[in-house]
Amino acid sequence: TRRRQARAARTRLAGARKLQRTGRPADFYAEVEKALSSFLEAKLSAPVTGLTRAQLDERMSQAGIAPELRQRALAVVESCDMGRVAPGMGDAAARPRALTDAAAAMAGWDAR
């Protein structure tokens, strides 16, 4: 069910939290993005992997998601892309911020 998928996504985010300390930023960012994507797929009842940011924003908009929440989710996707492509270029605060923003996006969705 969608509820089980959303719970699994949160578990995956907890796994990313453990990866944060390993010194493997590419793995960390990939796990955060997978967690958020899984969560969004569960909530939107549609695949989101492979969508451009504009397409993802449109899907969330069609689902009635508030602009602030959409922006937060898109910011996580952006930071994960950057973290995977150029893992050494990010500052030390980028990883905790990505986790915080992903968790906040999930919590914000549930609070609406």
PDB file of C-alpha atoms in Angstrom:
ATOM      1  CA  THR A   1       0.000   0.000   0.000  1.00  0.00           C
ATOM      2  CA  ARG A   2       0.972   3.638  -0.314  1.00  0.00           C
ATOM      3  CA  ARG A   3       1.270   3.980   3.450  1.00  0.00           C
ATOM      4  CA  ARG A   4       3.761   1.115   3.591  1.00  0.00           C
ATOM      5  CA  GLN A   5       5.757   2.671   0.737  1.00  0.00           C
ATOM      6  CA  ALA A   6       5.921   6.004   2.570  1.00  0.00           C
ATOM      7  CA  ARG A   7       7.094   4.250   5.735  1.00  0.00           C
ATOM      8  CA  ALA A   8       9.783   2.390   3.754  1.00  0.00           C
ATOM      9  CA  ALA A   9      10.954   5.716   2.320  1.00  0.00           C
ATOM     10  CA  ARG A  10      11.356   7.114   5.839  1.00  0.00           C
ATOM     11  CA  THR A  11      13.352   4.016   6.796  1.00  0.00           C
ATOM     12  CA  ARG A  12      15.546   4.595   3.779  1.00  0.00           C
ATOM     13  CA  LEU A  13      16.106   8.190   4.919  1.00  0.00           C
ATOM     14  CA  ALA A  14      17.266   6.823   8.277  1.00  0.00           C
ATOM     15  CA  GLY A  15      19.730   4.669   6.359  1.00  0.00           C
ATOM     16  CA  ALA A  16      21.007   7.775   4.597  1.00  0.00           C
ATOM     17  CA  ARG A  17      21.567   9.342   8.026  1.00  0.00           C
ATOM     18  CA  LYS A  18      24.019   6.503   8.766  1.00  0.00           C
ATOM     19  CA  LEU A  19      25.759   7.018   5.414  1.00  0.00           C
ATOM     20  CA  GLN A  20      26.245  10.695   6.269  1.00  0.00           C
ATOM     21  CA  ARG A  21      29.087   9.735   8.595  1.00  0.00           C
ATOM     22  CA  THR A  22      30.855   7.306   6.247  1.00  0.00           C
ATOM     23  CA  GLY A  23      32.718   9.818   4.136  1.00  0.00           C
ATOM     24  CA  ARG A  24      31.033   8.563   0.946  1.00  0.00           C
ATOM     25  CA  PRO A  25      28.985  11.596  -0.104  1.00  0.00           C
ATOM     26  CA  ALA A  26      27.878  10.151  -3.451  1.00  0.00           C
ATOM     27  CA  ASP A  27      26.319   7.138  -1.691  1.00  0.00           C
ATOM     28  CA  PHE A  28      24.712   9.397   0.893  1.00  0.00           C
ATOM     29  CA  TYR A  29      23.122  11.707  -1.686  1.00  0.00           C
ATOM     30  CA  ALA A  30      21.938   8.761  -3.794  1.00  0.00           C
ATOM     31  CA  GLU A  31      20.193   7.292  -0.742  1.00  0.00           C
ATOM     32  CA  VAL A  32      18.544  10.593   0.215  1.00  0.00           C
ATOM     33  CA  GLU A  33      17.267  11.011  -3.330  1.00  0.00           C
ATOM     34  CA  LYS A  34      15.972   7.429  -3.440  1.00  0.00           C
ATOM     35  CA  ALA A  35      14.181   7.975  -0.123  1.00  0.00           C
ATOM     36  CA  LEU A  36      12.526  11.180  -1.315  1.00  0.00           C
ATOM     37  CA  SER A  37      11.641   9.676  -4.702  1.00  0.00           C
ATOM     38  CA  SER A  38      10.093   6.614  -3.051  1.00  0.00           C
ATOM     39  CA  PHE A  39       8.102   8.846  -0.737  1.00  0.00           C
ATOM     40  CA  LEU A  40       6.862  11.038  -3.583  1.00  0.00           C
ATOM     41  CA  GLU A  41       5.928   8.010  -5.676  1.00  0.00           C
ATOM     42  CA  ALA A  42       3.898   6.659  -2.767  1.00  0.00           C
ATOM     43  CA  LYS A  43       2.134   9.958  -2.190  1.00  0.00           C
ATOM     44  CA  LEU A  44       1.559  10.822  -5.856  1.00  0.00           C
ATOM     45  CA  SER A  45       0.674   7.245  -6.841  1.00  0.00           C
ATOM     46  CA  ALA A  46       2.891   7.661  -9.885  1.00  0.00           C
ATOM     47  CA  PRO A  47       6.546   7.118 -10.764  1.00  0.00           C
ATOM     48  CA  VAL A  48       8.771  10.183 -10.395  1.00  0.00           C
ATOM     49  CA  THR A  49      12.132   8.686 -11.314  1.00  0.00           C
ATOM     50  CA  GLY A  50      13.347  10.158 -14.570  1.00  0.00           C
ATOM     51  CA  LEU A  51      11.164  13.256 -14.405  1.00  0.00           C
ATOM     52  CA  THR A  52      12.767  16.636 -14.882  1.00  0.00           C
ATOM     53  CA  ARG A  53      12.445  19.049 -11.972  1.00  0.00           C
ATOM     54  CA  ALA A  54       9.819  20.980 -13.938  1.00  0.00           C
ATOM     55  CA  GLN A  55       7.799  17.814 -14.545  1.00  0.00           C
ATOM     56  CA  LEU A  56       8.067  16.813 -10.884  1.00  0.00           C
ATOM     57  CA  ASP A  57       6.968  20.290  -9.830  1.00  0.00           C
ATOM     58  CA  GLU A  58       3.990  20.043 -12.176  1.00  0.00           C
ATOM     59  CA  ARG A  59       3.004  16.632 -10.769  1.00  0.00           C
ATOM     60  CA  MET A  60       3.170  17.962  -7.223  1.00  0.00           C
ATOM     61  CA  SER A  61       1.228  21.063  -8.225  1.00  0.00           C
ATOM     62  CA  GLN A  62      -1.506  18.923  -9.788  1.00  0.00           C
ATOM     63  CA  ALA A  63      -1.676  16.993  -6.497  1.00  0.00           C
ATOM     64  CA  GLY A  64      -2.372  20.260  -4.671  1.00  0.00           C
ATOM     65  CA  ILE A  65       0.965  20.507  -2.874  1.00  0.00           C
ATOM     66  CA  ALA A  66       1.780  23.973  -1.548  1.00  0.00           C
ATOM     67  CA  PRO A  67       4.508  25.892  -3.407  1.00  0.00           C
ATOM     68  CA  GLU A  68       6.773  26.020  -0.323  1.00  0.00           C
ATOM     69  CA  LEU A  69       6.665  22.256   0.074  1.00  0.00           C
ATOM     70  CA  ARG A  70       7.264  21.713  -3.644  1.00  0.00           C
ATOM     71  CA  GLN A  71      10.266  24.048  -3.514  1.00  0.00           C
ATOM     72  CA  ARG A  72      11.704  22.205  -0.522  1.00  0.00           C
ATOM     73  CA  ALA A  73      11.395  18.833  -2.269  1.00  0.00           C
ATOM     74  CA  LEU A  74      12.924  20.229  -5.460  1.00  0.00           C
ATOM     75  CA  ALA A  75      15.790  21.769  -3.471  1.00  0.00           C
ATOM     76  CA  VAL A  76      16.562  18.333  -2.028  1.00  0.00           C
ATOM     77  CA  VAL A  77      16.600  16.830  -5.523  1.00  0.00           C
ATOM     78  CA  GLU A  78      18.935  19.617  -6.668  1.00  0.00           C
ATOM     79  CA  SER A  79      21.344  19.198  -3.743  1.00  0.00           C
ATOM     80  CA  CYS A  80      21.381  15.426  -4.243  1.00  0.00           C
ATOM     81  CA  ASP A  81      22.206  15.862  -7.932  1.00  0.00           C
ATOM     82  CA  MET A  82      25.057  18.196  -7.048  1.00  0.00           C
ATOM     83  CA  GLY A  83      26.284  15.939  -4.259  1.00  0.00           C
ATOM     84  CA  ARG A  84      26.408  12.905  -6.508  1.00  0.00           C
ATOM     85  CA  VAL A  85      28.001  14.659  -9.470  1.00  0.00           C
ATOM     86  CA  ALA A  86      30.534  16.709  -7.512  1.00  0.00           C
ATOM     87  CA  PRO A  87      30.716  15.162  -4.031  1.00  0.00           C
ATOM     88  CA  GLY A  88      33.840  17.058  -3.024  1.00  0.00           C
ATOM     89  CA  MET A  89      32.472  20.461  -4.008  1.00  0.00           C
ATOM     90  CA  GLY A  90      29.769  20.774  -1.329  1.00  0.00           C
ATOM     91  CA  ASP A  91      30.323  22.331   2.052  1.00  0.00           C
ATOM     92  CA  ALA A  92      30.168  20.297   5.256  1.00  0.00           C
ATOM     93  CA  ALA A  93      26.691  21.637   6.074  1.00  0.00           C
ATOM     94  CA  ALA A  94      25.172  20.419   2.796  1.00  0.00           C
ATOM     95  CA  ARG A  95      24.621  16.811   3.901  1.00  0.00           C
ATOM     96  CA  PRO A  96      22.815  17.559   7.178  1.00  0.00           C
ATOM     97  CA  ARG A  97      20.760  20.189   5.355  1.00  0.00           C
ATOM     98  CA  ALA A  98      19.760  17.658   2.667  1.00  0.00           C
ATOM     99  CA  LEU A  99      18.610  15.237   5.378  1.00  0.00           C
ATOM    100  CA  THR A 100      16.735  17.940   7.264  1.00  0.00           C
ATOM    101  CA  ASP A 101      15.036  19.231   4.124  1.00  0.00           C
ATOM    102  CA  ALA A 102      14.059  15.739   2.955  1.00  0.00           C
ATOM    103  CA  ALA A 103      12.600  14.889   6.371  1.00  0.00           C
ATOM    104  CA  ALA A 104      10.795  18.247   6.493  1.00  0.00           C
ATOM    105  CA  ALA A 105       9.337  17.718   3.020  1.00  0.00           C
ATOM    106  CA  MET A 106       7.986  14.334   4.091  1.00  0.00           C
ATOM    107  CA  ALA A 107       6.616  15.695   7.366  1.00  0.00           C
ATOM    108  CA  GLY A 108       5.103  18.723   5.632  1.00  0.00           C
ATOM    109  CA  TRP A 109       3.311  16.496   3.166  1.00  0.00           C
ATOM    110  CA  ASP A 110       1.793  14.461   5.984  1.00  0.00           C
ATOM    111  CA  ALA A 111       0.759  17.601   7.887  1.00  0.00           C
ATOM    112  CA  ARG A 112      -1.249  19.015   5.011  1.00  0.00           C
TER     113      ARG A 112
END
